[in-house]
Structures are given as structure tokens and as C-alpha cells.
XYZ file of C-alpha atoms in Angstrom:
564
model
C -16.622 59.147 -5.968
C -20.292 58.638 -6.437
C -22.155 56.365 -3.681
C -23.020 54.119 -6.842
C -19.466 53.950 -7.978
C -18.565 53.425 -4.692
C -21.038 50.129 -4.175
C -19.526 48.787 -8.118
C -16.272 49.010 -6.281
C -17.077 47.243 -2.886
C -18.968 44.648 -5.019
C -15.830 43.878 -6.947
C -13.712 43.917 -3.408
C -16.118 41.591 -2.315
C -16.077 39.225 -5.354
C -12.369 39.245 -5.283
C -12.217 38.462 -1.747
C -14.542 35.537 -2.504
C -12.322 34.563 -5.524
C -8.802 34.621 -3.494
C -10.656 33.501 -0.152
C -7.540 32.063 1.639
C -4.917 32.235 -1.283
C -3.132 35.409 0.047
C -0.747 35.579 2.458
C -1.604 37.636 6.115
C -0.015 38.372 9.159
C -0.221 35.098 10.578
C 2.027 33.744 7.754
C 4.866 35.712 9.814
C 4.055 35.340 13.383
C 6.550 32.034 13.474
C 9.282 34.123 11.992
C 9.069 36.284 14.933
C 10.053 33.111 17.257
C 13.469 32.573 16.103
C 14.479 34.655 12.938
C 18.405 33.832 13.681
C 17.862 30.034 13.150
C 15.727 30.804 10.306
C 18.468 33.161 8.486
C 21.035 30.443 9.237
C 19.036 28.040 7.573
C 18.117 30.160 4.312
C 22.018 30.762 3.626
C 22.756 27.147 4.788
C 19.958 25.965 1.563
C 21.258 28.989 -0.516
C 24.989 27.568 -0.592
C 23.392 24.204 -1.394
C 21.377 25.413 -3.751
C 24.052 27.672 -6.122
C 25.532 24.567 -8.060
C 21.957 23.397 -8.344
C 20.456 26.007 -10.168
C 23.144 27.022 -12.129
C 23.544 22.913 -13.144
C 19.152 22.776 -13.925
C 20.138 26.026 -15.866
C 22.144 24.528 -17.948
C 20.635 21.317 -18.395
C 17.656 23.184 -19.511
C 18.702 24.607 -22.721
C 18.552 28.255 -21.236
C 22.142 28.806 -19.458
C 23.422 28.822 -16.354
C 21.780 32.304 -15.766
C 18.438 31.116 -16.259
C 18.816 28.843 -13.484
C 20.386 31.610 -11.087
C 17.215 34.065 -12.056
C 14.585 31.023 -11.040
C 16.166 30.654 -7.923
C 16.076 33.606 -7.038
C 12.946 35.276 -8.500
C 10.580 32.191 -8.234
C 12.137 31.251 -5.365
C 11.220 34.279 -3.266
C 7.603 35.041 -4.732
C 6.644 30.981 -3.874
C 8.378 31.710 -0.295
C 5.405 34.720 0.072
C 2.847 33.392 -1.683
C 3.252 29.601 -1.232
C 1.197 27.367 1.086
C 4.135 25.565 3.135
C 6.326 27.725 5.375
C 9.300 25.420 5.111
C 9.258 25.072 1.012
C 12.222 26.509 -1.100
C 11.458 26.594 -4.355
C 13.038 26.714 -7.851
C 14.448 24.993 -10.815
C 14.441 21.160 -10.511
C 15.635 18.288 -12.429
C 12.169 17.512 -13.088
C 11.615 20.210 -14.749
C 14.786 20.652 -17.065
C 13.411 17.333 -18.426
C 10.152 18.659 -20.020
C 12.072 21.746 -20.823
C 14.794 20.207 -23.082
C 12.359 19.255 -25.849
C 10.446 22.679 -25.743
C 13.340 24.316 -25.774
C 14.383 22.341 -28.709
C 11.047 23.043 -30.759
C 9.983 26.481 -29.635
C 13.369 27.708 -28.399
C 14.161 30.002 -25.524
C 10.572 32.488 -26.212
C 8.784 29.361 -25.917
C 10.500 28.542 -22.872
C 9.352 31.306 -21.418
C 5.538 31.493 -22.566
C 5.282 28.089 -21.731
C 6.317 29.053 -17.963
C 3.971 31.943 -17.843
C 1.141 29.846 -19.292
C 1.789 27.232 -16.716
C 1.861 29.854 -14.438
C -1.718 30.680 -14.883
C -3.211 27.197 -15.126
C -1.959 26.840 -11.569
C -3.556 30.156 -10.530
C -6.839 28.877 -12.192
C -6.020 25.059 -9.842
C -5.581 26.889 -7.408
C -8.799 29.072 -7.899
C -10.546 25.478 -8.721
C -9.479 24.458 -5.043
C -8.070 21.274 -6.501
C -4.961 21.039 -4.648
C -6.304 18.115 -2.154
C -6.561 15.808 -4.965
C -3.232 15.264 -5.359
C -3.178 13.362 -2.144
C -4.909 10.224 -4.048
C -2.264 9.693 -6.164
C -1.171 6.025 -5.986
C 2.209 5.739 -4.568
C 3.320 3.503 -6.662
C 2.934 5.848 -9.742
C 5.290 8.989 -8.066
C 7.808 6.185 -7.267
C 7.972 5.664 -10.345
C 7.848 8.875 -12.025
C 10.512 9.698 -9.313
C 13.027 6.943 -10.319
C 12.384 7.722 -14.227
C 13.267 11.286 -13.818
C 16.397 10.456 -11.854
C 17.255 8.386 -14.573
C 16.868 10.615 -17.427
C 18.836 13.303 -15.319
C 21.754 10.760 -15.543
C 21.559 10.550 -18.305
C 21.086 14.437 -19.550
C 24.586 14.798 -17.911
C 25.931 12.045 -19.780
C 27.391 14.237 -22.933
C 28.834 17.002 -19.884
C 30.384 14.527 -17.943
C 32.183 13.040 -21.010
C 33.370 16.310 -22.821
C 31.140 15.722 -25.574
C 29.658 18.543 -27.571
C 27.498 18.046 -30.279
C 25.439 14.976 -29.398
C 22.094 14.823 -30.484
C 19.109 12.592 -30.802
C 15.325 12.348 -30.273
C 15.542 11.086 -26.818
C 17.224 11.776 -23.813
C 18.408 8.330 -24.319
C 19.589 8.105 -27.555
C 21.240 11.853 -26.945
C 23.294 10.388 -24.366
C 24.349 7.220 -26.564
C 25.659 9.490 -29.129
C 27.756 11.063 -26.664
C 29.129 7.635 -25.432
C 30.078 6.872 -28.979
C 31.814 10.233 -29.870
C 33.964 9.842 -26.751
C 34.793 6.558 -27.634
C 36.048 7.710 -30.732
C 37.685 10.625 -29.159
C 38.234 10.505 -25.301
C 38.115 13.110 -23.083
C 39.361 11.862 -19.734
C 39.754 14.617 -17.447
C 35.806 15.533 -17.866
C 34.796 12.149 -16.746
C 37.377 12.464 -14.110
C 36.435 15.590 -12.643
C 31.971 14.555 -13.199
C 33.284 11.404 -11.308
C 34.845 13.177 -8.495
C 32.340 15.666 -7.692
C 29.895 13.040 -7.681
C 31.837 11.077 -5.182
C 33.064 13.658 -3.010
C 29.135 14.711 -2.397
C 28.049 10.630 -1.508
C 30.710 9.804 0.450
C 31.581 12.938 1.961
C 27.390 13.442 2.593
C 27.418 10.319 5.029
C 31.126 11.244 6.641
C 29.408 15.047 7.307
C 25.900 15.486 6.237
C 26.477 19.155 7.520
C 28.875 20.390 5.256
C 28.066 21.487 1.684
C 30.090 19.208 -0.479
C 28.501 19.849 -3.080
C 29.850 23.443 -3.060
C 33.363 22.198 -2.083
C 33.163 19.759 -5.054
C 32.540 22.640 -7.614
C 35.127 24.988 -5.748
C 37.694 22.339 -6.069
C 36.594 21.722 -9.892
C 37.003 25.407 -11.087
C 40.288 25.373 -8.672
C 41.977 22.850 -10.527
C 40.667 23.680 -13.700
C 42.458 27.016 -13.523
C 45.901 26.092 -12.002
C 46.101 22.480 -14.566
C 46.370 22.091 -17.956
C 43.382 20.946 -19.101
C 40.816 21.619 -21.272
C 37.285 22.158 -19.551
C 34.454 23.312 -20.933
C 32.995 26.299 -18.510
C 29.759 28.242 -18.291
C 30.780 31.302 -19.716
C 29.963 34.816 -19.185
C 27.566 36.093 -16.555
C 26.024 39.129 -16.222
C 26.229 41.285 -12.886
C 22.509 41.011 -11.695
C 19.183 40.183 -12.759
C 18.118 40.985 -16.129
C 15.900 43.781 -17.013
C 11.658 42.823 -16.707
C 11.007 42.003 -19.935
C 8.055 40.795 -22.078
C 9.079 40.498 -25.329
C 8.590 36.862 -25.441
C 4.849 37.308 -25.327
C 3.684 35.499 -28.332
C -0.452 35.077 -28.069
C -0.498 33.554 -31.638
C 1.735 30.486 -30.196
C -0.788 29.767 -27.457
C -2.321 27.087 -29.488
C 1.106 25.221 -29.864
C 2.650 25.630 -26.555
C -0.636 24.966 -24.030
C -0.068 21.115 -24.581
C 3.664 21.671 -23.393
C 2.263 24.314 -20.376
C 0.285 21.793 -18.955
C 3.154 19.224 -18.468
C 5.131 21.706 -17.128
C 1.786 23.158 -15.188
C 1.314 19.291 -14.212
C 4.150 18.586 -12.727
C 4.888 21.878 -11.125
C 2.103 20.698 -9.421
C 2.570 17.027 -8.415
C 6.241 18.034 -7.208
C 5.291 20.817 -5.622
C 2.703 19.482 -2.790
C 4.598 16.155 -2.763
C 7.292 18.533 -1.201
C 5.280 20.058 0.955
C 4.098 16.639 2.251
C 7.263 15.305 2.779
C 8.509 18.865 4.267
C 5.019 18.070 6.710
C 6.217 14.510 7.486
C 9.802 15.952 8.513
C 8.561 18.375 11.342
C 5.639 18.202 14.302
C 2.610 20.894 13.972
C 3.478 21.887 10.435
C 0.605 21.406 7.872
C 0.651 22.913 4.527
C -1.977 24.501 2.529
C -2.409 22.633 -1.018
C -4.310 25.104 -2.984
C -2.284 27.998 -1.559
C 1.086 26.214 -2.857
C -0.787 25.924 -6.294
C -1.005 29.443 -6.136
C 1.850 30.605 -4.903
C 3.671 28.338 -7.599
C 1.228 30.320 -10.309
C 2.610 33.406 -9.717
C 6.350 31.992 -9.361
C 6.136 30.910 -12.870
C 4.397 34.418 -14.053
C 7.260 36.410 -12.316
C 9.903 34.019 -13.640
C 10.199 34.281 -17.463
C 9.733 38.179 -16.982
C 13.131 37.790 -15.919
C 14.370 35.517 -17.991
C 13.858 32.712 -15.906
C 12.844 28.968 -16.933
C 9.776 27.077 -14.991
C 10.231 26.559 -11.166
C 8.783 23.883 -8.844
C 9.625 23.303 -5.160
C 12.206 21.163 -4.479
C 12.412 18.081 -1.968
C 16.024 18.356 -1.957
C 16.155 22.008 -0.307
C 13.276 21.687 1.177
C 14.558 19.118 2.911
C 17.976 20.633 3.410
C 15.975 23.677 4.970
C 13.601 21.380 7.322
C 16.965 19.618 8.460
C 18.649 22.922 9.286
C 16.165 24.455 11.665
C 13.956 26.503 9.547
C 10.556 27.122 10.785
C 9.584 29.885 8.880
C 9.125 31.298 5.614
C 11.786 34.114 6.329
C 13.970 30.667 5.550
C 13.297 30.402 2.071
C 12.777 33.884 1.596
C 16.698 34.086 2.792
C 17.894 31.897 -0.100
C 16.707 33.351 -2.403
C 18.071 37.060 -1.214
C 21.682 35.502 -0.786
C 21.894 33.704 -4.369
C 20.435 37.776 -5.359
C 23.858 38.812 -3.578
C 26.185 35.996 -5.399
C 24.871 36.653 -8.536
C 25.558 40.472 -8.053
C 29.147 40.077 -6.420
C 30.625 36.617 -7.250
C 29.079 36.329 -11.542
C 32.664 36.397 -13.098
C 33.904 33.479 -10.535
C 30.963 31.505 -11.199
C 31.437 31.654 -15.042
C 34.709 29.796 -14.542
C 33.010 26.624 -13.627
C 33.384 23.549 -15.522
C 30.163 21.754 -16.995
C 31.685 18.652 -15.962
C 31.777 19.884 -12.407
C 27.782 20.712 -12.566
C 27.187 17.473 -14.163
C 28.861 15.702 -11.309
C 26.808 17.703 -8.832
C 23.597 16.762 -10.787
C 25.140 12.764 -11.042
C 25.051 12.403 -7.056
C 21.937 14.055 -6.458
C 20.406 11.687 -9.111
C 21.594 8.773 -6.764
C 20.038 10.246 -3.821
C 16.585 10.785 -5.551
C 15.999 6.994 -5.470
C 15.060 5.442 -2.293
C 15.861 1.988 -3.010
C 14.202 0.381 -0.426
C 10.971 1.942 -1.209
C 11.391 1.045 -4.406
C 12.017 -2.494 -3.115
C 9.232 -2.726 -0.954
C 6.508 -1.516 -3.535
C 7.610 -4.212 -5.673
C 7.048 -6.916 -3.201
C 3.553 -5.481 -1.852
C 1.925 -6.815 -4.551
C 2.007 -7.439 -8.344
C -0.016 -4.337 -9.447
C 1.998 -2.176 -7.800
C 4.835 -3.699 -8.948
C 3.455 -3.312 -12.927
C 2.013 0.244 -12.358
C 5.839 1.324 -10.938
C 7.854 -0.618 -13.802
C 5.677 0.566 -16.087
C 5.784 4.302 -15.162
C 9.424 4.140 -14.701
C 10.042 2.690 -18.141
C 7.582 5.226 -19.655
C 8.800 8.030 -18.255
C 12.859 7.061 -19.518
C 11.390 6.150 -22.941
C 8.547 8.940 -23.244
C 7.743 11.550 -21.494
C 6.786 12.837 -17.843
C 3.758 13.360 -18.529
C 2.929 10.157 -20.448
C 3.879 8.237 -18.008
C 1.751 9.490 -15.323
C -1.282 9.275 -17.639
C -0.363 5.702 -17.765
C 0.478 4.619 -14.587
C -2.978 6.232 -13.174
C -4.981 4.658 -15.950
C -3.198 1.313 -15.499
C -3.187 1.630 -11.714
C -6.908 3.033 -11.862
C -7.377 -0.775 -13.910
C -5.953 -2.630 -11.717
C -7.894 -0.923 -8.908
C -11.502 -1.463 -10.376
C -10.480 -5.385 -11.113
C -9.232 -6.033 -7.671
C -12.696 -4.158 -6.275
C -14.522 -5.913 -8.899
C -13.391 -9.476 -7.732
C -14.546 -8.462 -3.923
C -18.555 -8.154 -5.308
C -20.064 -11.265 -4.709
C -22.948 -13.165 -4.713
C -23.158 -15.570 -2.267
C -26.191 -18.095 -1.852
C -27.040 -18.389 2.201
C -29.831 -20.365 4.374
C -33.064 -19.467 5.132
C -34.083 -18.707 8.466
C -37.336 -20.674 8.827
C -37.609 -19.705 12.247
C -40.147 -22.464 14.084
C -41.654 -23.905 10.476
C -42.255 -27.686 10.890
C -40.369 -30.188 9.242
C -42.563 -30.242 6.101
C -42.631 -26.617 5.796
C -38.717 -26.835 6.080
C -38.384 -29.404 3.147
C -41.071 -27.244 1.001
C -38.787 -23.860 1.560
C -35.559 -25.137 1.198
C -36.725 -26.891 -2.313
C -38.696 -23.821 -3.737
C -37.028 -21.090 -2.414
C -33.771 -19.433 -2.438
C -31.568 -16.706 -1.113
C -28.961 -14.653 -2.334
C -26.930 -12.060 -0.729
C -25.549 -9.389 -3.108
C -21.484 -7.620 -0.876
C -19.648 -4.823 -2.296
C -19.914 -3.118 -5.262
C -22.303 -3.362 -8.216
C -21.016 -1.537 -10.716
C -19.770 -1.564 -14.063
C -16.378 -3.661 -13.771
C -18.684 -6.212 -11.602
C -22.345 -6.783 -13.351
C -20.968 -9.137 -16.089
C -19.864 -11.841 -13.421
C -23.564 -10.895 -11.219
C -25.794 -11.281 -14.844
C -23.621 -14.659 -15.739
C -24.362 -16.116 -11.283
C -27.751 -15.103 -11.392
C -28.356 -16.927 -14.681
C -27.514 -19.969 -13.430
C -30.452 -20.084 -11.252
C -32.946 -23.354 -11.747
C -35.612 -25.290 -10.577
C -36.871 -22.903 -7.681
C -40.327 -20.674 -7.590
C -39.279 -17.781 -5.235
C -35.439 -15.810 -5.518
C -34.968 -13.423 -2.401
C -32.074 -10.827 -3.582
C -30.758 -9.676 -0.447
C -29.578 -6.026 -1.143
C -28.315 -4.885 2.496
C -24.498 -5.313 2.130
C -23.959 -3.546 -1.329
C -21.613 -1.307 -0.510
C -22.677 0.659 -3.913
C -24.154 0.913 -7.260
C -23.918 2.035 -10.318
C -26.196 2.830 -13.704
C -24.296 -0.500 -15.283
C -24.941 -2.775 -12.204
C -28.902 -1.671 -11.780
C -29.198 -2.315 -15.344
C -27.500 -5.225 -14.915
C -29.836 -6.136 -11.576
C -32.885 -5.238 -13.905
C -32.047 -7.623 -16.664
C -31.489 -10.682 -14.459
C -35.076 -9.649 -12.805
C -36.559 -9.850 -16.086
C -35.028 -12.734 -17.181
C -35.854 -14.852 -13.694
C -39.493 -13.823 -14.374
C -39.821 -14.683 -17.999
C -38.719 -18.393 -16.312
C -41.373 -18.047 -14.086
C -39.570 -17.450 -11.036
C -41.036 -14.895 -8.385
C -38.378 -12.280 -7.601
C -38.207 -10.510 -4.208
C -36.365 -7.911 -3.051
C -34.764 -6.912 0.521
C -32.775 -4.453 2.602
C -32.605 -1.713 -0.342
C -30.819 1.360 1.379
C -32.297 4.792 0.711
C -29.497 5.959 -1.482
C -29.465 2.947 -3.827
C -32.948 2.955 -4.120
C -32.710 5.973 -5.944
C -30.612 4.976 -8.665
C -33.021 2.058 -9.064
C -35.883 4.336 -9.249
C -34.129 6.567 -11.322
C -33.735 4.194 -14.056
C -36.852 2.495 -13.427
C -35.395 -0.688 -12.378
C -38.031 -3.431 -10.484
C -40.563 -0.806 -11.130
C -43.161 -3.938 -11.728
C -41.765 -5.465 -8.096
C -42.460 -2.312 -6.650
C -46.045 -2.297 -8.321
C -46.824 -5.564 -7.160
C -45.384 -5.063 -3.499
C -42.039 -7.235 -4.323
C -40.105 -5.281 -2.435
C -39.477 -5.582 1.309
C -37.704 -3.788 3.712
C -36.063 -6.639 5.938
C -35.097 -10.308 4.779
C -37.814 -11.723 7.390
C -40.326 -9.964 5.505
C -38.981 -11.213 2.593
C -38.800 -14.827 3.349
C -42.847 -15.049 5.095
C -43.793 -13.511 1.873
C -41.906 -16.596 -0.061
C -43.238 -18.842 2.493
C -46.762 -18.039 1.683
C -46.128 -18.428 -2.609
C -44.468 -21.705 -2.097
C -47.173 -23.066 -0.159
C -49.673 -21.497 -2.783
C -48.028 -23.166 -5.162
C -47.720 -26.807 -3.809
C -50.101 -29.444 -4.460
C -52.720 -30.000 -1.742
């Protein structure tokens, strides 16, 4: 290689260092699997039995089969456990998820599926790139309690048509799908699918709080395909598995659809995102010393949903519930979640005939309880009583997200909770008349200063949501000479409020009225100067530094002003 060849190609190792800075994993990503591997391999196959009904129940929710689910789990699953940010995450399909899927899947079919996931997978590569990971800490709480309560509803209800034996439902919404279904069993019942969605359901509550150790939701399903296979009923069953992972494929690479599908890729890139490092925070919150990395998570979910759909596999996101599973178990590693996912590998090579035999119902049971334990009700409760725009942003993203969409709804929560915000800051500007301090004036001198002049102190913000209450105060200002705008406590400013501020100088001088100003701090002086606002004060030395100042230079134009 030629010494300038050589320098192109250090330049470009350089630039790609710079580009994935921090975003790969090292050898410090492993040194805590050294401590205590054995706990950590007890609690990967502890989340991977937990896991099983899960993914093969998202699967099939999704549109894309029970396989699709198994391949997420296990492919997305073990890239995010290398790649991600958190060392306690497990990641894979989610209920979340299945819920933007089902409409895709619907319109594009299972191709678009796929490109969507790979597309999604990129725009979190690029977040992650963009170091934009923090900002998902400001998100109003009130808005993911929401969005968390609307997804478990439309879960529930996605399993509605399973649990009841119903085939052939349909609708627009998740909603009306599910109302279809009640109506055809009506007409026709089925009972033993509701019986056996029932029981699984209540096996996994009540036996969760008797033994919060023991996988009942694995017992549940076991007991399901049990009895569906010694009784006479009828119970509709996944079907046919393959033995293994399907071949890498990428035949579903369509770039003429990218047009069509991006919208759809970045709700699913969206809330891959958002449920992703809310994971990881609550994973954080659940140990001591653990602290996640937010734009390594965004990448390591990127390349979890490229790898994915080359496999056949739908869009992945971490999941609270095995994360937490994992956290609870002892994990402290990554060699945790990297576990899982090799032991549902093993289960889907050795065990794929047995797991076709399980009923739907069974999964939709399974997907009914963990719906129930999505909601905390008493933070729920509590949001709702903390005040009443927290209590309108969370009804209103709940309801949006049952009626709409995901991704609707967290558009409007933010923009209504965003609302709400700037009105509640807005009503905390004020502009408060206070006394003079005349210091040792005489008693004449007192009388002339109170009557002539007059001081107002400007706290908080001046900004846009607040000018149009400052312009109509100010206004109101009569029968004095001298105005002293004391500028000290604004907290900040805006291009609206020193518009705003300008106008009501102009207009208080058209009157006649001397305007002074005090206290201006360096950084909101220039925006004033920027936009030329009191240049004329500034000209004429109307501007001051301190209130004293301020208030001799008053002193001295009322007196000029008075009759001898």
C-alpha cells in the first residue's frame, strides 16, 4: 500500500472513530460478566422461559406468525444485548409494537413489515449518531402514562377475537375489530376459548402474587396445549414451525416503497425509541451503580431492527417486562440477556413441533394478564390528582392512543402538555408596581416622587405566551412623568416580549412619559440590542445599571418639571 493510500485510509479510521465515538461496545462492557457469570446464566434462562409465550403471542398478534416473534427474540434480542447501552436490557418484540404493526401489516403486508423494521432500524442509527438519546428524559410523565395505559388497552383488546374463538373479524380499528368479534361469538359461542384465555390469564395474576418466582405464565400455556390434546375440543393452534432460524434473506428490499413506508418507520423508529430508554431507566431505578447509556441503546436498537427482518423477524424494542424479570433475578451483566436469547435459539431448534400445538387462546390469555400488569393504577391515580393538566394531557393521550394511533397520541399529549406548560409559565410573569426608595428626601421631595414617578418590576419570563398581558398592564399607566422598568428579575426573554417591551416604550413616550430603564442583564441586553429595542433610551442615556441610579435620575426630571 502506498504511504498516500495509507493516510486516505487512517483518515477514514479516524472519521469513523469520530462518527461511532462511544457507540461500540469494548472490553469494559464485559468486565461485570466476569464477577458472577453463574447468576447471570441463571438469570438469562430464568427471562428466556418467561419470555417464550411472549414472543411467540407478539408474533402472532402482529400479523407475521408465531415464528416471527421467536426470530425477534432471538436475533434482535442478542445483537441489542452487544450493542445496546444498558447491561441489564432484554430486548425484543413487545406489545407496543404489534400495535403499529397490525395496520402496516394490513396495508403493505409482511415485505412491508419488514422494510419498515429495517428503515426504522436506520433512523435510530442516524439518533443515535445525532446524540439525541438524552432528550427523551424530558418527556412529561404524564404523556408515557398515558401512552402506557392506551397500549395496554388496545392489547386487550387485539386478543379479544383469540380469546373468543373468533376468526374472521375485521374492522378499521383495533376497537371496532374486537366488537365484531364480540358479535360473531354472540351469534355463535365458542366457550372453551374464553375458558382456557380466562384461565391462563388468571393462573399468571394470582399465581404471580402466591409465587412471583415461578413462571406461570409458561405453566399456563403448558397446561393449555395439555388439555387441548387429551379433551375434545376444538382449539385453534399456531401451526407449523420450522426447525431453526430462517435463511438471511433480502428479498423484501423494496427501495421504490421507501416513500410510502418512512411515515410508518418512524412510528415504529419512535417508539422503539421512547420504550426502549424508558426501560433502561426503569432497569436503572431497579439496581444501585447501574447507569445506562441513551444514545448507545439507540444504537444498539438500530442495528437490532437491521438484523431482524433479514431473518424474517418483525420490529423489536426492549421490554420493561423482561427487563425487569432479568433485574429481579440477579442479572448484572449483559451475558444475561445475551443468554435468552441463545436458549429461545435452542427451543426453537429442539422443541418447534411442541410449540406449534399451542392454542391461540392460550397466548391470548398470556398477553390478557400481562396487559393488567402494564397499568400501575396508582400512578395513574396519583397523576390525576396532581393537578388538572396532567390529568387532561393523560386522558387525552390515553383516549388518543385507543382511538388513533401511538404515535398520534404522543404528538398530542406533548403539544397539549407543551400548552399547558407555556400558560402555567405565562401566568408566573408579572408586573408588579413597588415603592420607591427615596432614601433621606424631605417630605416635599417625598410627595413630588411618589406623585410623578413610578416603578415597575418586570419577574419571570417575557416571552411570547406572556407580552399580551405586559403590553395590556403597561397601558394602563396615567398621570405620572417618569416610568422606571425594573428589568433585574426577568428570568428571560424572547423576540415577542422585547418587541412587546419596545412598543409599550414607544407608546409611554408618545404620552409624554419619560421611560427609564434598570438592572438589564448582559444576556438580555443582547436580544434588545439585537432588535434594536430602546435604542433612543440608550442614545439619550435612559438606561441605568442599578434601580438607585435609576430613581436619582427620575428625581432630578420631576423636580425639573415642577413649578417653582
Amino acid at each position: 500500500m502506498s504511504a498516500a493510500a495509507a493516510a486516505r485510509a487512517g483518515d477514514v479510521v479516524r472519521r469513523a472513530g469520530r462518527l461511532f465515538g462511544g457507540l461500540l461496545p469494548g472490553r469494559a462492557d464485559w468486565a461485570a460478566a466476569r464477577r458472577s457469570p453463574r447468576r447471570d446464566l441463571l438469570a438469562g434462562l430464568t427471562v428466556a422461559v418467561v419470555a417464550l409465550p411472549l414472543a411467540l403471542a407478539f408474533g402472532v398478534t402482529s400479523g407475521l406468525g408465531a415464528q416471527a416473534g421467536l426470530v425477534t427474540a432471538v436475533v434482535a434480542g442478542a445483537v441489542a444485548a452487544v450493542f445496546g447501552g444498558s447491561n441489564l436490557q432484554v430486548s425484543g418484540p413487545t406489545g407496543a409494537m404489534t400495535v403499529v404493526l397490525v395496520p402496516v401489516v394490513q396495508q403493505f403486508g409482511a415485505g412491508g413489515v419488514l422494510m419498515v423494521g429495517a428503515l426504522a432500524g436506520l433512523i435510530l442509527i442516524a439518533l443515535a449518531l445525532a446524540r439525541l438519546g438524552r432528550y427523551v428524559r424530558y418527556l412529561p410523565a404524564p404523556v408515557i402514562e398515558g401512552f402506557t395505559a392506551g397500549i395496554a388497552v388496545v392489547i386487550a383488546l387485539q386478543q379479544v377475537p383469540a380469546a373468543l374463538g373468533v376468526t374472521g373479524a375485521h374492522g378499521e380499528k383495533v376497537w371496532a375489530v374486537a366488537a365484531d368479534a364480540v358479535a360473531r361469538f354472540a351469534a355463535h359461542p365458542r366457550p372453551a376459548a374464553i375458558a382456557v384465555a380466562l384461565g391462563v390469564a388468571a393462573l399468571m395474576l394470582l399465581g404471580g402474587r402466591w409465587r412471583p418466582a415461578v413462571p406461570f405464565s409458561l405453566v399456563g400455556v403448558a397446561a393449555a396445549t395439555l388439555l387441548a390434546e387429551l379433551a375434545p375440543i376444538d382449539l385453534a393452534r399456531i401451526g407449523e414451525l420450522p426447525q431453526g432460524l430462517p435463511a438471511p434473506s433480502l428479498d423484501f428490499v423494496d427501495l421504490g416503497a421507501l416513500g410510502v413506508l418512512l411515515p410508518s418507520a418512524l412510528a415504529v423508529a419512535a417508539l422503539a425509541a421512547l420504550e426502549s430508554l424508558l426501560s433502561a431507566t426503569v432497569a436503572d431505578g431497579m439496581t444501585v451503580g447501574e447507569r445506562h447509556d441513551p444514545d448507545r441503546e439507540l444504537f444498539g436498537q438500530g442495528l437490532a431492527n437491521l438484523a431482524s427482518p433479514v431473518f424474517g423477524g418483525i420490529p423489536a424494542t426492549a421490554a420493561i417486562a423482561r427487563t425487569a424479570v432479568n433485574v429481579r433475578a440477579g442479572a448484572s451483566s449483559k451475558l444475561a440477556a445475551l443468554t435468552h436469547a441463545v436458549a429461545l435459539a435452542a427451543i426453537v431448534l429442539a422443541a418447534a413441533p411442541l410449540v406449534g400445538r399451542i392454542p391461540l387462546a392460550a397466548l391470548a390469555g398470556v398477553l390478557l394478564a400481562t396487559t393488567v400488569r402494564m397499568v400501575e393504577a396508582a400512578s395513574l391515580l396519583a397523576l390525576m390528582r396532581a393537578t388538572r393538566a396532567d390529568a387532561v394531557v393523560l386522558v387525552l393521550t390515553f383516549a388518543v392512543t385507543v382511538i388513533w394511533d401511538l404515535v398520534t397520541a404522543v404528538v398530542v399529549g406533548l403539544a397539549v402538555a407543551v400548552v399547558l406548560a407555556l400558560r402555567a409559565v405565562a401566568r408566573s410573569a408579572k408586573l408588579e408596581q413597588v415603592p420607591l426608595d427615596t432614601g433621606e428626601h424631605s417630605a416635599e421631595e417625598h410627595a413630588l416622587l411618589a406623585e410623578h414617578i413610578v416603578a415597575y418590576r418586570l419577574d419571570g419570563p417575557l416571552f411570547f405566551a406572556a407580552a399580551h398581558t405586559f403590553l395590556l398592564e403597561l397601558a394602563e399607566v396615567a398621570d405620572v412623568r417618569v416610568v422606571i422598568l425594573r428589568m433585574s428579575r426577568v428570568s428571560t426573554i424572547d423576540a415577542t416580549g422585547a418587541q412587546v417591551l419596545g412598543d409599550s416604550i414607544v407608546r409611554l413616550r408618545a404620552r409624554g412619559i419619560t421611560v427609564l430603564l434598570s438592572g438589564i442583564t448582559p444576556g438580555h441586553d443582547q436580544v434588545l440590542s439585537t432588535l434594536g429595542v430602546a435604542d433612543e433610551l440608550r442614545r439619550e442615556g435612559l438606561v441605568f445599571p442599578d434601580t438607585p441610579a435609576a430613581i436619582r435620575y427620575a428625581r432630578g426630571v420631576a423636580l425639573a418639571a415642577s413649578p417653582a
